[in-house]
Coordinates of N, CA and C in Angstrom, one line a residue:
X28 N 65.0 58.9 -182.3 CA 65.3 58.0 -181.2 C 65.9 58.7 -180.0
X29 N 67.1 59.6 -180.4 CA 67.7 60.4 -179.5 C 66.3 61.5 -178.7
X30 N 65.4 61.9 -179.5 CA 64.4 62.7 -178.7 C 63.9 61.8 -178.0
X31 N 63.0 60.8 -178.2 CA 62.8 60.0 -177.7 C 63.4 59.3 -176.1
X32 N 64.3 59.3 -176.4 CA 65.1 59.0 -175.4 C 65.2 60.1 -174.0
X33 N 65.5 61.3 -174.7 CA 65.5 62.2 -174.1 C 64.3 62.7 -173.3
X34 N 63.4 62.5 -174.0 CA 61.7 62.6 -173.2 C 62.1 61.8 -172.1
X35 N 62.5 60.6 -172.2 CA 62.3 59.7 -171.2 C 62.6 60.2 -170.1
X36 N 63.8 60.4 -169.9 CA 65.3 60.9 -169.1 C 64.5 61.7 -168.7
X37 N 64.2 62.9 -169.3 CA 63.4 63.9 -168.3 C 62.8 64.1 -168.1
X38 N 60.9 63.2 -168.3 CA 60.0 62.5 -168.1 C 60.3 62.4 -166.0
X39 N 61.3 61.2 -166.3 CA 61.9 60.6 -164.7 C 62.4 61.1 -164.9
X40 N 63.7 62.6 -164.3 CA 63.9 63.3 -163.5 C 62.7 64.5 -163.5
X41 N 61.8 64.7 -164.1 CA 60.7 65.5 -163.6 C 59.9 64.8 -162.4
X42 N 59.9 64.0 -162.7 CA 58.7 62.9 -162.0 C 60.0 62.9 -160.2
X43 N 61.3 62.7 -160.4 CA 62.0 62.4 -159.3 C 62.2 64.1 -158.1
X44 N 61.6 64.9 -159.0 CA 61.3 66.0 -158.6 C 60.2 66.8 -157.8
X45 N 59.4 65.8 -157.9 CA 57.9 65.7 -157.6 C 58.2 65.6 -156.2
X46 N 56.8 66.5 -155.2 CA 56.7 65.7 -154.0 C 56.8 64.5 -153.6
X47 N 56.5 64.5 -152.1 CA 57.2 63.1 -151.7 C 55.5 62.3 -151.8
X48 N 54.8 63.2 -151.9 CA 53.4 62.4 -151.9 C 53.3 61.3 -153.0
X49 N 54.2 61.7 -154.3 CA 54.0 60.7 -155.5 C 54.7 59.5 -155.1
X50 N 55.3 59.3 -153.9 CA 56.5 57.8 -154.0 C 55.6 57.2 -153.3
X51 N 55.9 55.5 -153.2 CA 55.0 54.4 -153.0 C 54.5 54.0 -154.2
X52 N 53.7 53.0 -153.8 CA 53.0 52.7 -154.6 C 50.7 53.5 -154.8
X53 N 50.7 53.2 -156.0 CA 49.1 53.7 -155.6 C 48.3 52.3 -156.1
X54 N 48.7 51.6 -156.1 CA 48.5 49.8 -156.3 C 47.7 49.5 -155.0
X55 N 46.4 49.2 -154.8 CA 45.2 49.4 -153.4 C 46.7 48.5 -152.8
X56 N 46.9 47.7 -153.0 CA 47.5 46.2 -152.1 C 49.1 46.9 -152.0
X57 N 49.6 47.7 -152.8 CA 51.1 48.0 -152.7 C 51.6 46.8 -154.3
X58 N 50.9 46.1 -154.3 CA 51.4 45.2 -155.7 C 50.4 44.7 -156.6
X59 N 51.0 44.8 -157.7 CA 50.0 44.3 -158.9 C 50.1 42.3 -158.5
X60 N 48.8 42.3 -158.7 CA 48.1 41.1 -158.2 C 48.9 40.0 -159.1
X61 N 49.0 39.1 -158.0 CA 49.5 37.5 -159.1 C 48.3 37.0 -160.0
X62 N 49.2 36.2 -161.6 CA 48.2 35.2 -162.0 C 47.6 34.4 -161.5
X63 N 46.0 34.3 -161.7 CA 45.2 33.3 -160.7 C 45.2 31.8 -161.4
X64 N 46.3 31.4 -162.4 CA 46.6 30.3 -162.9 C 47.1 29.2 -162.6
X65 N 46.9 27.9 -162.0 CA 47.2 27.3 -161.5 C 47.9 25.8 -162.8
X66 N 49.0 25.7 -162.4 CA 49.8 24.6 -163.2 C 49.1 23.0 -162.5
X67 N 48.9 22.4 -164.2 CA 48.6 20.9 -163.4 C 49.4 20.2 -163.4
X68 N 49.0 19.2 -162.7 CA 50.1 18.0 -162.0 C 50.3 17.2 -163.1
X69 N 52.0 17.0 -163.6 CA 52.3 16.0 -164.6 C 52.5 15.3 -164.1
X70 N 51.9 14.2 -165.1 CA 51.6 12.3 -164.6 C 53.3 12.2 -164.9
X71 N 53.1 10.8 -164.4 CA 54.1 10.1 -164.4 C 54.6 9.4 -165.3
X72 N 55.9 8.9 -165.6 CA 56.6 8.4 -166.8 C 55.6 7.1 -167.7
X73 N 55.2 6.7 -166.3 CA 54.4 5.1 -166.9 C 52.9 5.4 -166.7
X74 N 52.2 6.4 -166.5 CA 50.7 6.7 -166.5 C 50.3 6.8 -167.9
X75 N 48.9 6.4 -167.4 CA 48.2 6.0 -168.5 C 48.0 7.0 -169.9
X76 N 47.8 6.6 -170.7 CA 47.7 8.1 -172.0 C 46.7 8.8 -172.2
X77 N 45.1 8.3 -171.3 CA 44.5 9.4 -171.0 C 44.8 10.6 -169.6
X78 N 45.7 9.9 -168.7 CA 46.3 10.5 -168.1 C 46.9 11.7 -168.8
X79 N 47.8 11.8 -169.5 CA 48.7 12.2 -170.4 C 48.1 13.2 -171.2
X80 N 46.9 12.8 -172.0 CA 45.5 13.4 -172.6 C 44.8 14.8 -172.0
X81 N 44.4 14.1 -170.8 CA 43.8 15.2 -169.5 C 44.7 16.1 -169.2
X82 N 46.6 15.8 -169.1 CA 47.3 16.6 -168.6 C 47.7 17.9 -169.8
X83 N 47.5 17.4 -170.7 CA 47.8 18.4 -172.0 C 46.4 19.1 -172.0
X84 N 45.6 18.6 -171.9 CA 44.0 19.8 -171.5 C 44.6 20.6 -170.9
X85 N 44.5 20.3 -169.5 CA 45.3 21.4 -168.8 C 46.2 22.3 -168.7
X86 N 47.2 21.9 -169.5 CA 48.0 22.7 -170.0 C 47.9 23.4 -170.8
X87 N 47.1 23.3 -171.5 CA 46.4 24.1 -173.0 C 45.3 25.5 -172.0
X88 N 44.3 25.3 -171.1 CA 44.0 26.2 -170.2 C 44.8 27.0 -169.4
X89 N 45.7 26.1 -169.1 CA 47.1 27.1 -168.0 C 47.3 28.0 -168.9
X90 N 47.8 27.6 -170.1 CA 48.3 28.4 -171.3 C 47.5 29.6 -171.2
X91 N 46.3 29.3 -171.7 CA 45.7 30.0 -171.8 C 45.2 31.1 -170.9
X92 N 45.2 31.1 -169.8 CA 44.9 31.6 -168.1 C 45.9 32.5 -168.2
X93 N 47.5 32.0 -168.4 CA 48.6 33.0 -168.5 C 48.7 33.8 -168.9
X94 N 48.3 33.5 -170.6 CA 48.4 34.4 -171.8 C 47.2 35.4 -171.6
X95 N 46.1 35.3 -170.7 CA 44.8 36.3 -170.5 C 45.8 37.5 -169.3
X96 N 46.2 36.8 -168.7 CA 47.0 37.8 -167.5 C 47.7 38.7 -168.6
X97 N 48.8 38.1 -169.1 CA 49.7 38.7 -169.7 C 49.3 40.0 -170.1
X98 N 48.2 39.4 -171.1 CA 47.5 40.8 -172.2 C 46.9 41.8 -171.2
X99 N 46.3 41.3 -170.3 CA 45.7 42.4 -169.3 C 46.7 43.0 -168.7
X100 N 47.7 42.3 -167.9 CA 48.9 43.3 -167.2 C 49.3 44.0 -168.5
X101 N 50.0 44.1 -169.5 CA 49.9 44.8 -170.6 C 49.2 45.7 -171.4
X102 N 48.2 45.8 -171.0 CA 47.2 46.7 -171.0 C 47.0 47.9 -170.2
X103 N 47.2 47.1 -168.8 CA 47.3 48.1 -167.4 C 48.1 48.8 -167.3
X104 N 49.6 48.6 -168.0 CA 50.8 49.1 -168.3 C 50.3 50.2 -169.3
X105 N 49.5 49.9 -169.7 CA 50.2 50.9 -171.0 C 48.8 51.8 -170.9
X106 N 47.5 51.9 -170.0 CA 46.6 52.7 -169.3 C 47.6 53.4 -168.2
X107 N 48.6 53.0 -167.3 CA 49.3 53.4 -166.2 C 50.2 55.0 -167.1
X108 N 50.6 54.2 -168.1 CA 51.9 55.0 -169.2 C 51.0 56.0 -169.1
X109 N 50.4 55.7 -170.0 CA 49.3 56.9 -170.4 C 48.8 58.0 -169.3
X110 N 48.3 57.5 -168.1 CA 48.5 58.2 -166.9 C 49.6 59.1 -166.5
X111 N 50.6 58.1 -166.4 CA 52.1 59.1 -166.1 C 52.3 60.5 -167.2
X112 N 52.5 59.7 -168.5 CA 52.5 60.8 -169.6 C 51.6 62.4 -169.5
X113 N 50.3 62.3 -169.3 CA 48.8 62.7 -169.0 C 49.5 63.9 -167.5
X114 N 50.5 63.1 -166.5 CA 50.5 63.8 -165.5 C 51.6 64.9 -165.5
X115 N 52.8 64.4 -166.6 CA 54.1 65.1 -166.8 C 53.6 66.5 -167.3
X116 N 52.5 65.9 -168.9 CA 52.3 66.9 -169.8 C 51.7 68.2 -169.1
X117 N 50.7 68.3 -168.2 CA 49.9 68.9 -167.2 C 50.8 69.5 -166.5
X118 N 51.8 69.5 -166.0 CA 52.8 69.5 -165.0 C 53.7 70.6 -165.8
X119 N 54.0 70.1 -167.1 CA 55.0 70.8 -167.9 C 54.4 71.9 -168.8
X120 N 52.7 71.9 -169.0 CA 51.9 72.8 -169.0 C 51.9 73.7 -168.3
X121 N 51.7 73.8 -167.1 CA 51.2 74.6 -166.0 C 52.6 75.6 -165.5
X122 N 53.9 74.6 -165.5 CA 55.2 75.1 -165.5 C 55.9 76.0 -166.6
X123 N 55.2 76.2 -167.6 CA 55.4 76.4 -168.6 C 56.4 76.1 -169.7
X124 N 56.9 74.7 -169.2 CA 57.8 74.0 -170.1 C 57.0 73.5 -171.6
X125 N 57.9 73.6 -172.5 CA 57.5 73.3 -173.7 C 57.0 71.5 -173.6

């Protein structure tokens, strides 16, 4: 855990040592994109129970819409990791750090 750790730490201070070309973002937009999931409109206390019916449909797809983001941002995360790791190792290759 302690090695571990320690990768990390110097993983970012290698990485903070890097030219100035690596800061910013490389995100086309500068930001990872919002969920394109839109929350439905809850009925009201006294609407009807297909009302009610339809609104829990909906909610069951929001759900679902979210949870699709989720796994994908999480994915992209951990393709990005893989990247950074991929760039240190190369780096610490070439440098001839163990």
């Amino acid at each position: 855990m302690r090695l571990l750790l320690a990768l990390l730490v110097g993983g970012c201070l290698l990485l903070a040592q890097l030219p100035a070309h690596a800061e910013g973002s490389l995100l086309p937009s500068g930001e990872y994109p919002e969920a394109d999931c839109r929350s439905p409109l809850r009925p009201l206390a006294g609407d009807r129970h297909s009302e009610w019916m339809h609104y829990r449909n909906e909610m069951l797809r929001y759900r679902a819409c979210v949870e699709a983001y989720v796994r994908t941002a999480r994915e992209d995360m951990q393709r990005i990791q893989r990247q950074v790791d991929r760039a240190v190792r190369d780096y610490n290759r070439e440098a001839g750090m163990p």
